[in-house]
Short mmCIF file of C-alpha atoms and ligand atoms in Angstrom, two decimals:
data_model
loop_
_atom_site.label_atom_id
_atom_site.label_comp_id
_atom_site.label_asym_id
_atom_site.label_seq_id
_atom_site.Cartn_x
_atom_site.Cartn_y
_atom_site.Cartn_z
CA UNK Z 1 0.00 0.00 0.00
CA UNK Z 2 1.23 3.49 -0.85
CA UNK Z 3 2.51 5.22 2.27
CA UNK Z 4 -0.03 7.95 3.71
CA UNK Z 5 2.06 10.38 2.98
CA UNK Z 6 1.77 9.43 -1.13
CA UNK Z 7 -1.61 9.27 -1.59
CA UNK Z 8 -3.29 12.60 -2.56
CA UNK Z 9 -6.90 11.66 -3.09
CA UNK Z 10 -7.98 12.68 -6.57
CA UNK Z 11 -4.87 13.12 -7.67
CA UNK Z 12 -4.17 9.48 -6.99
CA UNK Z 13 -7.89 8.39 -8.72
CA UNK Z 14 -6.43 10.04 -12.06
CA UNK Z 15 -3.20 8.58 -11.87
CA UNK Z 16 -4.74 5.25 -12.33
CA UNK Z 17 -7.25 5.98 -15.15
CA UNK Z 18 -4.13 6.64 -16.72
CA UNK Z 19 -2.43 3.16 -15.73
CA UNK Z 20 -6.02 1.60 -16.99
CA UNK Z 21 -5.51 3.55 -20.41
CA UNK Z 22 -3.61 1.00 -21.85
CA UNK Z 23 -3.01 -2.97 -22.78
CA UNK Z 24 -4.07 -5.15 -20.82
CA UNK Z 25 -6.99 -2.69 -19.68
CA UNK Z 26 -7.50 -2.06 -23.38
CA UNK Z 27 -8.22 -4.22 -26.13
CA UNK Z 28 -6.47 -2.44 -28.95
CA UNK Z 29 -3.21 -1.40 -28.95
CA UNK Z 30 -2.45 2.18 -29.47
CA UNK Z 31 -6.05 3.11 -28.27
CA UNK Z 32 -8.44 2.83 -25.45
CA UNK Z 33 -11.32 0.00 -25.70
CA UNK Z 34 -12.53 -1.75 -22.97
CA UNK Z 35 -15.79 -3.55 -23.91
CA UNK Z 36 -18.08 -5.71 -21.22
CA UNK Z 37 -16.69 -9.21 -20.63
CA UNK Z 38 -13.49 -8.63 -22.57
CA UNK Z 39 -10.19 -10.21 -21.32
CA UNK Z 40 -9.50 -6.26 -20.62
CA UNK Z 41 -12.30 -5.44 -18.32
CA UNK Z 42 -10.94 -8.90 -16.41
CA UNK Z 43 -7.62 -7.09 -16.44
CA UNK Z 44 -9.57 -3.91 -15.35
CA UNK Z 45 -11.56 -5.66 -12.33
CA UNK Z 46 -8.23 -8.01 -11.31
CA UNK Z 47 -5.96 -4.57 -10.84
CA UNK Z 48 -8.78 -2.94 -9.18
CA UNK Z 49 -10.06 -5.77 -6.81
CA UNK Z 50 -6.61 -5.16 -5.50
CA UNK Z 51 -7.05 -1.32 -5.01
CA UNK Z 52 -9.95 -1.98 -3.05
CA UNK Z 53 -8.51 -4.31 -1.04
CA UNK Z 54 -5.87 -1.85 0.11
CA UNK Z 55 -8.26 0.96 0.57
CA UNK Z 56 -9.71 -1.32 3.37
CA UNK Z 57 -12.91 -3.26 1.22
CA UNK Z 58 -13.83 -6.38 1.52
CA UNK Z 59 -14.63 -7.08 -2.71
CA UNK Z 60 -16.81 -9.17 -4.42
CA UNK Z 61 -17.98 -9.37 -8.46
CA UNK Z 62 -21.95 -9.44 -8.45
CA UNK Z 63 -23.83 -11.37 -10.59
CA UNK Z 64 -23.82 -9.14 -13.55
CA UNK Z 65 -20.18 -8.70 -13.21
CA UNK Z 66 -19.89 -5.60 -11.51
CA UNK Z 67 -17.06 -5.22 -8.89
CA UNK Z 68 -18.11 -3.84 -5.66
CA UNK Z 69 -15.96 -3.20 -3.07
CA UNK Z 70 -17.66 -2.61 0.83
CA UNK Z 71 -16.51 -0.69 3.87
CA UNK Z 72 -18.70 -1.16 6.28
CA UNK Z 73 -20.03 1.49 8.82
CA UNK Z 74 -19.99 2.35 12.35
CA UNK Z 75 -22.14 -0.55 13.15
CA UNK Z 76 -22.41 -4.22 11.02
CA UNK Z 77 -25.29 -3.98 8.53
CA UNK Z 78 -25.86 -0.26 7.85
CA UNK Z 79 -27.61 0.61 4.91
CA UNK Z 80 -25.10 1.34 2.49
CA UNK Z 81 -24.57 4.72 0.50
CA UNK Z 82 -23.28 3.39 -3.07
CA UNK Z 83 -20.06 5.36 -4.81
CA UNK Z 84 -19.56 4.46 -8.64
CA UNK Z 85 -19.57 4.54 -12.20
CA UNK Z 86 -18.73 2.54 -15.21
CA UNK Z 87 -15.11 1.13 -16.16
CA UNK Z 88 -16.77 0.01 -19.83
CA UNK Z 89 -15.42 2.86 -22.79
CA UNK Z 90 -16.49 3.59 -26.20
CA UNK Z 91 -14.34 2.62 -28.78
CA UNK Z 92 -11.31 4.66 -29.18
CA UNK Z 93 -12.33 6.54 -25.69
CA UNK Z 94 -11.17 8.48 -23.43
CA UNK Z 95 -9.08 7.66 -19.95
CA UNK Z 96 -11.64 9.41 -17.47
CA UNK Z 97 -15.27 8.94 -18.86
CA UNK Z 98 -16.94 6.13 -15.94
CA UNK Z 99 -13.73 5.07 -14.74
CA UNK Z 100 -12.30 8.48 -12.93
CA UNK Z 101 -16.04 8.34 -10.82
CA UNK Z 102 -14.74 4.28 -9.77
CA UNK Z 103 -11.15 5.40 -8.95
CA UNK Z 104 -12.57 8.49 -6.90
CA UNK Z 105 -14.94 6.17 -5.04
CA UNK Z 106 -12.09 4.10 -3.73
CA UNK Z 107 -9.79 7.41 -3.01
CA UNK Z 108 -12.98 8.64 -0.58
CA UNK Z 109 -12.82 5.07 1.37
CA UNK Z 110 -9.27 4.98 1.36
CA UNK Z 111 -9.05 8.50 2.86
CA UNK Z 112 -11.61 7.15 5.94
CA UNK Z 113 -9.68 3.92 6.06
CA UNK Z 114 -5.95 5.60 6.78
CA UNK Z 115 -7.95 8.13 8.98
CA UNK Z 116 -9.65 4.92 10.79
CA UNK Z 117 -13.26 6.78 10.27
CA UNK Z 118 -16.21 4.94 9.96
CA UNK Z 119 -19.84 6.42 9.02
CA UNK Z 120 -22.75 5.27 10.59
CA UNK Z 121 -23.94 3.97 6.61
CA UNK Z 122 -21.29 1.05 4.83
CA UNK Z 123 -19.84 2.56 1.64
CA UNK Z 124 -19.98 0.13 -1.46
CA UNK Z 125 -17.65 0.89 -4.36
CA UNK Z 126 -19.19 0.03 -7.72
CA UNK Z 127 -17.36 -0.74 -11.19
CA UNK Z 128 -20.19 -1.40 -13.15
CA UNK Z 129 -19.47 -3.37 -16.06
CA UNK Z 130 -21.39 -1.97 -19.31
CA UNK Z 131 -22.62 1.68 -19.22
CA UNK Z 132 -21.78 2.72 -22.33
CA UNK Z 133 -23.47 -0.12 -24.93
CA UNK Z 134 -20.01 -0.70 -26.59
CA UNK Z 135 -20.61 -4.46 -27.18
CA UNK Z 136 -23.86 -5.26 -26.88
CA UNK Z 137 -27.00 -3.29 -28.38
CA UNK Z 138 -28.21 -2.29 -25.01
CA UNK Z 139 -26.40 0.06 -22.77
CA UNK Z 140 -26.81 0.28 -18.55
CA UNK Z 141 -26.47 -3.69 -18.39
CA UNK Z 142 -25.06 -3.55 -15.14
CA UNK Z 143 -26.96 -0.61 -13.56
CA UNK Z 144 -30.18 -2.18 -14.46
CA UNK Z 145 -29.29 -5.69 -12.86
CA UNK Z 146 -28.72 -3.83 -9.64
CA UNK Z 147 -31.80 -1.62 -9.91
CA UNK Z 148 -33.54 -5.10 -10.64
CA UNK Z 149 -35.07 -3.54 -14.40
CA UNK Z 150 -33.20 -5.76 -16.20
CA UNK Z 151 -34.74 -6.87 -19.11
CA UNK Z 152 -33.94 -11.03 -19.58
CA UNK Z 153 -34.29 -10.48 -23.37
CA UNK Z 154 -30.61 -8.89 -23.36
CA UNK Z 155 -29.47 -12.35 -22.85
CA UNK Z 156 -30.49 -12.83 -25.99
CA UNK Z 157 -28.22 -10.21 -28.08
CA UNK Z 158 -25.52 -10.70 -29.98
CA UNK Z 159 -22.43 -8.63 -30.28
CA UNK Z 160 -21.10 -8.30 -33.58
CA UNK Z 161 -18.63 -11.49 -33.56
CA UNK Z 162 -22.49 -13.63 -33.18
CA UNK Z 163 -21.67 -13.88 -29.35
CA UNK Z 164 -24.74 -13.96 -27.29
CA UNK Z 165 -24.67 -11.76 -24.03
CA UNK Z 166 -25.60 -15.02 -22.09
CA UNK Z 167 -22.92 -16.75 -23.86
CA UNK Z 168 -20.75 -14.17 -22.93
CA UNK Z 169 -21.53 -13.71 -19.13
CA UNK Z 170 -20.67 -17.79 -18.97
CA UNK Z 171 -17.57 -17.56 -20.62
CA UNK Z 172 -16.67 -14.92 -18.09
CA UNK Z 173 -17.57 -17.22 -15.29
CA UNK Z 174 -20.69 -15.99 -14.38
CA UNK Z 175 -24.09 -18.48 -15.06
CA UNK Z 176 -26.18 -16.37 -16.59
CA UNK Z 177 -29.57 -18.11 -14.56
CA UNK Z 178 -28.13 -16.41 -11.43
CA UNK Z 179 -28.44 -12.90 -13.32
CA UNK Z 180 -31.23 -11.75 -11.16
CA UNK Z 181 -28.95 -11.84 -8.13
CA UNK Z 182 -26.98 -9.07 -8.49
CA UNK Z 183 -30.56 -6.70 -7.96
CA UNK Z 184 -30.25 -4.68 -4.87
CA UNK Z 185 -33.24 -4.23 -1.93
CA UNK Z 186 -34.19 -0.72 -1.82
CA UNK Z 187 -34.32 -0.77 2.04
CA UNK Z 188 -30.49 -1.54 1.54
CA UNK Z 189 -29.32 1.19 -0.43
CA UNK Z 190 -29.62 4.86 1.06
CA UNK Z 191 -28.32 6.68 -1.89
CA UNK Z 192 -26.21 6.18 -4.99
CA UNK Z 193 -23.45 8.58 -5.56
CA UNK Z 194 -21.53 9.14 -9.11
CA UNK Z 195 -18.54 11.68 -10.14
CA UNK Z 196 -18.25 11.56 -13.32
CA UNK Z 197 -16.42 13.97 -16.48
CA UNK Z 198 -18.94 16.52 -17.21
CA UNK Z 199 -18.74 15.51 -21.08
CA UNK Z 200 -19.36 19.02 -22.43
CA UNK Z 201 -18.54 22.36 -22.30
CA UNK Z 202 -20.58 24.41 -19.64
CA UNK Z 203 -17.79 24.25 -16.81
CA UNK Z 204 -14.76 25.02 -18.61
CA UNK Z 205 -16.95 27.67 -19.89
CA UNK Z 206 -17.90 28.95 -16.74
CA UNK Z 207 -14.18 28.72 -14.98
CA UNK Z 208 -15.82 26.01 -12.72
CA UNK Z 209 -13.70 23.07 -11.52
CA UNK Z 210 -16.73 21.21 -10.32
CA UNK Z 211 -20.45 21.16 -10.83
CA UNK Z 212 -23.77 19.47 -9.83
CA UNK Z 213 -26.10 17.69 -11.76
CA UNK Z 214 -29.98 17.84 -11.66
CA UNK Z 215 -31.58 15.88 -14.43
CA UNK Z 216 -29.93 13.29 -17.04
CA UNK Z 217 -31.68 13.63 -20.37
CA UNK Z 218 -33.91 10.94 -22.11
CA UNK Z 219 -32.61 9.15 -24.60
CA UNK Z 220 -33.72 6.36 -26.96
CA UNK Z 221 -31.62 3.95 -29.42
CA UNK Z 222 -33.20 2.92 -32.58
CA UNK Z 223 -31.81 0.68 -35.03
CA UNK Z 224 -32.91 1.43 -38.83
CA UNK Z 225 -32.65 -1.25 -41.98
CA UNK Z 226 -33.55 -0.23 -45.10
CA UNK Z 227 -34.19 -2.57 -47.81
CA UNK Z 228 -33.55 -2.72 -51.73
CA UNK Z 229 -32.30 -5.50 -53.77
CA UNK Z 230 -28.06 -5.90 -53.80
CA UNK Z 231 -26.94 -5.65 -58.13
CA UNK Z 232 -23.72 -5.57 -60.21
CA UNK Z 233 -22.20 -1.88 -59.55
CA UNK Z 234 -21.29 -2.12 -63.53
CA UNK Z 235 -23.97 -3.57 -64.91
CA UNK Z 236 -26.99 -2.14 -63.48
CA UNK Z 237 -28.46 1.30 -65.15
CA UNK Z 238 -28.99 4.18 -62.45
CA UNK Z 239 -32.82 3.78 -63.02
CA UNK Z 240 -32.91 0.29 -62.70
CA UNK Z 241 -31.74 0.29 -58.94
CA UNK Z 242 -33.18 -0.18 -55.98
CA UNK Z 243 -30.30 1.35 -53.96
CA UNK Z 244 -30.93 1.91 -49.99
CA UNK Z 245 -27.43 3.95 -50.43
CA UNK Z 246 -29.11 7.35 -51.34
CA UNK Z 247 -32.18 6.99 -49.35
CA UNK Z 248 -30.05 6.06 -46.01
CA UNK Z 249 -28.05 9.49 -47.29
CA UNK Z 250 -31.40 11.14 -47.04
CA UNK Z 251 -32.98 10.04 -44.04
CA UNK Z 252 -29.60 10.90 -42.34
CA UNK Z 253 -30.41 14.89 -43.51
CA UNK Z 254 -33.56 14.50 -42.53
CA UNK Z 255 -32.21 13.41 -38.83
CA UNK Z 256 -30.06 16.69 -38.92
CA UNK Z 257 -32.51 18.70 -39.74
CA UNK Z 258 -35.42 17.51 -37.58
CA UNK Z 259 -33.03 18.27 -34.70
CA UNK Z 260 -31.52 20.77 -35.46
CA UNK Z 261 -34.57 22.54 -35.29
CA UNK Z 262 -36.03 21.24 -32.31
CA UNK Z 263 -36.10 22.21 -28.53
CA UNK Z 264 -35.66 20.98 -25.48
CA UNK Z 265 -31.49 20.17 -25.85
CA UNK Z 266 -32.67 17.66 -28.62
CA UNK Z 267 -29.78 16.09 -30.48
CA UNK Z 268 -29.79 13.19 -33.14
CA UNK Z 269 -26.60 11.31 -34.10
CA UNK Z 270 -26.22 8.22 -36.69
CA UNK Z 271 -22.82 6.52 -34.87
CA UNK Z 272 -22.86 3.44 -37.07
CA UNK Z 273 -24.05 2.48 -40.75
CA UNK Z 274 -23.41 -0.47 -42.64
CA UNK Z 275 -24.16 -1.23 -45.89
CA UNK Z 276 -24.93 -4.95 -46.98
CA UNK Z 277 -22.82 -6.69 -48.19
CA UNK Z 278 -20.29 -4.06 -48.42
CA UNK Z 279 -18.04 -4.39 -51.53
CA UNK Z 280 -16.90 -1.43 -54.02
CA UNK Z 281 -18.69 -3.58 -56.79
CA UNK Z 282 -21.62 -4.41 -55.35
CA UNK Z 283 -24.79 -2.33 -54.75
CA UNK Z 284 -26.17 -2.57 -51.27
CA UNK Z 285 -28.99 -4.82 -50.26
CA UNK Z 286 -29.19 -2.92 -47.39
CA UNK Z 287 -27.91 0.06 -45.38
CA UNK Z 288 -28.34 -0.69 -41.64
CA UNK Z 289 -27.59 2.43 -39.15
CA UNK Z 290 -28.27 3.61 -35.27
CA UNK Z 291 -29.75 6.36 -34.46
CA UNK Z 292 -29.67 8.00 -30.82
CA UNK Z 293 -32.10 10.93 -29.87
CA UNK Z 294 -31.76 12.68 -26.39
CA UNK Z 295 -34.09 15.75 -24.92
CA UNK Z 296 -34.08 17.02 -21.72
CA UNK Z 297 -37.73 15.46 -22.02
CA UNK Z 298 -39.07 12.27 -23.07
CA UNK Z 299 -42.12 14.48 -24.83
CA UNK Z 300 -39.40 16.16 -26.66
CA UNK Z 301 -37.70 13.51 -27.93
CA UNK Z 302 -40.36 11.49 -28.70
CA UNK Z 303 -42.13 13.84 -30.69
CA UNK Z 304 -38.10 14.58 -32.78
CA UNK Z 305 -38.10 9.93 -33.33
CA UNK Z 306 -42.07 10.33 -34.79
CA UNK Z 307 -41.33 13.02 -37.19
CA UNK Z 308 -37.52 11.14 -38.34
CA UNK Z 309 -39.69 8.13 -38.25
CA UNK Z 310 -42.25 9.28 -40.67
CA UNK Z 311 -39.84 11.03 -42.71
CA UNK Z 312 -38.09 8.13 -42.97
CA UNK Z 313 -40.96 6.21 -44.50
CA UNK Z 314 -41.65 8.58 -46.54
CA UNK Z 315 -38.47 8.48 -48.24
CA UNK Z 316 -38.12 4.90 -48.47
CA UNK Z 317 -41.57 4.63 -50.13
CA UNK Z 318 -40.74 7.26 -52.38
CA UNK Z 319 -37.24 5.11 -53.85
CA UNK Z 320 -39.74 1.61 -54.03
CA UNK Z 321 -37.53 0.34 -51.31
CA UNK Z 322 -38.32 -1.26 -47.35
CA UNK Z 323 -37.61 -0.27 -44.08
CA UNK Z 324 -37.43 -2.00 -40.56
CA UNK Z 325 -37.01 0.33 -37.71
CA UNK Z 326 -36.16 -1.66 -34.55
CA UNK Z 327 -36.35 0.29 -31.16
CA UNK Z 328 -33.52 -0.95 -29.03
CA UNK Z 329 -33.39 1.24 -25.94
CA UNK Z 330 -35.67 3.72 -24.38
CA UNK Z 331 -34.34 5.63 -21.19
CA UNK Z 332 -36.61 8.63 -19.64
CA UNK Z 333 -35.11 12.07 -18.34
CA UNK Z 334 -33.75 11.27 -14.55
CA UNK Z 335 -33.74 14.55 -11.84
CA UNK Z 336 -31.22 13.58 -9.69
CA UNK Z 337 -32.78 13.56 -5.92
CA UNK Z 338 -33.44 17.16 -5.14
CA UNK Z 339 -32.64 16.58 -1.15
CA UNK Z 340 -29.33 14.94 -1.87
CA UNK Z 341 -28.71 17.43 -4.76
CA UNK Z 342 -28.55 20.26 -2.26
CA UNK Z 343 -26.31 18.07 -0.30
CA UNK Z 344 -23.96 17.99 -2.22
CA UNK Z 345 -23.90 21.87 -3.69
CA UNK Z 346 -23.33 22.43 -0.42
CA UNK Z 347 -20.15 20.22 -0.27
CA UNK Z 348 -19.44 22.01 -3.66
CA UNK Z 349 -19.52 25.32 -2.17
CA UNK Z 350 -17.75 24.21 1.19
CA UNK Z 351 -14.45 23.52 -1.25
CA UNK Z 352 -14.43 26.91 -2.25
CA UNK Z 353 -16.56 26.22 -5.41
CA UNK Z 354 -19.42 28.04 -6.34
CA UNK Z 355 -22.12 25.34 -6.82
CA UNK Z 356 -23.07 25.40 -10.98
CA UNK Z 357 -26.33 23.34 -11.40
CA UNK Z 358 -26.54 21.77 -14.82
CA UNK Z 359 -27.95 19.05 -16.83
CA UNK Z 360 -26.54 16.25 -18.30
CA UNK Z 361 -27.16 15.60 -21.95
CA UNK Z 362 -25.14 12.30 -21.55
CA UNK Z 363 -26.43 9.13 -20.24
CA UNK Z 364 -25.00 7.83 -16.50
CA UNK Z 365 -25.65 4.98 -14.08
CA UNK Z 366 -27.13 7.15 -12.15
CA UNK Z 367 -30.06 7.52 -14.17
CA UNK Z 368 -30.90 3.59 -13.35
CA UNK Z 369 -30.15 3.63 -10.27
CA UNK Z 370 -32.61 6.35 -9.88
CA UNK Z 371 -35.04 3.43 -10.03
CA UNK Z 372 -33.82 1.69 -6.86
CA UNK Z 373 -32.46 4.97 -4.57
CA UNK Z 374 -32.15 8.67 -4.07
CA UNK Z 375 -28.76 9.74 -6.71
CA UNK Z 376 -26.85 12.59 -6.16
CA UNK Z 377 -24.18 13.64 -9.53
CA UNK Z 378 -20.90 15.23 -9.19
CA UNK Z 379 -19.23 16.55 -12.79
CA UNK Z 380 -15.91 17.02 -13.07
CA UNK Z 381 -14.63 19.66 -16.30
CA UNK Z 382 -13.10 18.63 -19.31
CA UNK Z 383 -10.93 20.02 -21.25
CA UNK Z 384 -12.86 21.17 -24.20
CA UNK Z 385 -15.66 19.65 -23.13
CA UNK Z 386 -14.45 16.99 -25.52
CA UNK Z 387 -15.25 12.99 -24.96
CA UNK Z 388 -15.90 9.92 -26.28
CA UNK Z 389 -12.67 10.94 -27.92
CA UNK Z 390 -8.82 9.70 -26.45
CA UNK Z 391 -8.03 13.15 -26.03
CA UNK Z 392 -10.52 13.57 -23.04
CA UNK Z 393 -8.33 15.38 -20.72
CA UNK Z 394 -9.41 16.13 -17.07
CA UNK Z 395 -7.04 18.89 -14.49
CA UNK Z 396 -5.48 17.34 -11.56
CA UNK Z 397 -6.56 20.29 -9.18
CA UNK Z 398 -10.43 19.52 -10.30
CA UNK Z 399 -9.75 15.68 -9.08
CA UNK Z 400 -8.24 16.90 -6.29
CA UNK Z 401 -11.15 19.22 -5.50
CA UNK Z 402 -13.68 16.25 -6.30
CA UNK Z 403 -12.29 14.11 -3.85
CA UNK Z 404 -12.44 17.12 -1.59
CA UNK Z 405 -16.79 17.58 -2.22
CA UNK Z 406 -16.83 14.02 -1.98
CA UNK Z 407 -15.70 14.02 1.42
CA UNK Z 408 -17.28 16.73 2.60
CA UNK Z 409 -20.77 15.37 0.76
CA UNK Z 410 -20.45 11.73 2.69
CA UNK Z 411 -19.39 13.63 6.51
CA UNK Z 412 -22.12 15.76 5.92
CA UNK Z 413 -24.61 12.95 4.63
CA UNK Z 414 -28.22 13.25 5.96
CA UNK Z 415 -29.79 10.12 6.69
CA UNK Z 416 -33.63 11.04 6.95
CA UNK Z 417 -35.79 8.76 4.72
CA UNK Z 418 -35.74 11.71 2.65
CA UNK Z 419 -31.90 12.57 2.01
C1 GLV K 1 -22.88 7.30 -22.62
O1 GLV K 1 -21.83 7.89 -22.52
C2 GLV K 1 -23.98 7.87 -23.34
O2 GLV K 1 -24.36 9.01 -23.02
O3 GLV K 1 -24.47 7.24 -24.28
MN1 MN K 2 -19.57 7.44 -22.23
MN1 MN K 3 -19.84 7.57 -18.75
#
């Protein structure tokens, strides 16, 4: 274990995103991805089962293969205030987004352990698994077994090597009939705490090292196929086709457009298109693409995904050609806990920060967990406000500070049935 003396909390939690920002905690070479059930999220739990261990946890991996580190409280079986995030990336990510709010939950306990201080609540440290959706077509795997909303139909999904997710939690050692295990009893769970990279650009903006969220917007996932007939790229006259190219080209516009003029904070992004089979010489069969739609509402956005939708169809009948549009995720807006929020503005402020109050346009744990406890959301700024990208970039001092509201947030913690 690192001498007291060493260990600057925050500063320390950064430090080992970094170490985690390479192989074996990636699975490329060169960049960062770290995908559920991968031999580099073992890497990632077996490296940080240890740091637990010496931050004074006992550790176990749940059902759903999240790790979760415990310190318990003042007395045996307190209710237990939850500290986490996600230690799953995008492809080519960034160091910090999920896995700085893990490595900043075990800097708070390690802080209590050295200064032998218990709370009168146990502190669990959660690395959940899959937040981000990178292998699977579902995102929040992990959060939702622990809420208890997960769906058993994910079991059922394939990543894009065929590989079911039930295939996948057995090969990882984990049966997947003892899924519904990892769910947690509300009466157990007080509160659910996440620090996470703000992800955008209001804080930098605003000279602010740290800020509070109140709401995570809704988002949904759609998947869209549409349908024509695959030809010889030679052969075949221009108005003889029935191309999906073009009309997926338009239905992406319309997408830009519908959103661009909507309200609300509503955004539209196509991350991934295919087309079928995918040769220079051949014309497409079919163009397969996402689509992911946030508002700060769920009235917002679902109005933006009925107007893309009909567009959509409209287009496709237009060109003589098909379409399938598949709905693969649907997550409401999420206020964080108002009570808990004002907790922990006030920890803000007692670091010397004034308290910024914002929303987040990204998705979080925290907006699961929701369903099972009170959650309280600490952001961190980012350089740029840039993410999903490896040149995320988070400032020492703000870690420092973090681990600083944290603190402050869990000494202060009210335990009323309504904190
Ligand atoms: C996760 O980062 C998401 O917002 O999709
Ligand atoms: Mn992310
Ligand atoms: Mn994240």
């Amino acid at each position: 274990m690192a001498a007291a003396t060493d260990f600057i909390p925050g500063a320390r939690a950064l430090a080992r995103c970094d170490v985690m920002g390479v192989p074996p905690y990636s699975e490329v070479e060169g960049q960062l991805v770290r995908r559920f059930l991968t031999p580099a999220h073992r890497a990632a739990i077996d490296t940080l089962r240890g740091w637990m261990i010496e931050a004074g946890m006992s550790v176990r991996i749940d059902a759903a293969a999240n790790l979760i580190g415990r310190y318990e409280g003042a007395t045996p079986h307190a209710p237990t205030l939850m500290v986490g995030s996600h230690i799953d990336t995008v492809r080519n990510g960034g160091r910090y987004d999920g896995a700085l709010g893990v490595m900043l939950g075990v800097d708070l306990v390690e802080t209590l352990n050295v200064a032998e201080r218990r709370r009168p609540f146990a502190i669990e440290v959660i690395a959940f698994g899959d937040e981000e959706g990178s292998r699977f077509p579902a995102s929040m795997t992990c959060s939702r077994a622990v809420a208890g909303t997960l769906d058993p139909a994910v079991l059922a999904t394939h990543d894009a090597d065929g590989v079911s997710l039930a295939e996948a939690f057995a090969a990882f050692g984990l049966p997947t009939n003892d899924l519904a295990q990892a769910a947690r009893a509300p009466s157990d769970v007080i509160a659910f705490l996440e620090a996470h990279i703000e992800q955008g650009p209001v804080l930098e903006a605003a000279d602010l090292g740290l800020g509070v969220v109140i709401a995570i917007a809704a988002q949904k996932r759609l998947m869209v196929k549409i349908t024509g007939a695959a030809g010889h790229a030679g052969t075949t006259p221009m108005g003889l086709r029935r191309d999906p190219g073009p009309a997926a080209a338009e239905a992406i516009l319309a997408v830009e457009r519908i959103c661009a003029g909507g309200q609300d904070g509503l955004v539209g992004t196509v991350g991934r298109i295919a087309a079928l089979p995918g040769a220079f010489n051949v014309i497409p069969g079919a163009i397969e693409f996402s689509l992911d739609i946030r508002a700060a509402t769920s009235a917002a956005r679902d109005a933006a995904v009925v107007a893309i939708t009909s567009e959509i169809e409209a287009i496709v009948a237009r060109r003589g050609l098909d379409v399938a549009i598949e709905r693969m995720q649907d997550l409401a807006e999420s206020p964080c806990d108002p009570a808990l929020t004002d907790q922990l503005a006030a920890a803000v402020a007692a670091c010397g920060v004034t308290p910024r109050r914002l929303q987040s346009g990204a998705g979080h744990d925290a907006m699961i967990m929701a369903e099972l406890c009170p959650t309280a959301m600490l952001f961190l700024r980012c350089k740029g406000g840039v993410s999903h990208n490896p040149a995320e970039s988070v400032r020492e001092d703000d870690c420092i500070l973090a681990a600083r509201a944290m603190l402050a947030f869990i000494d202060a913690l009210d335990l009323s049935p309504t904190a």
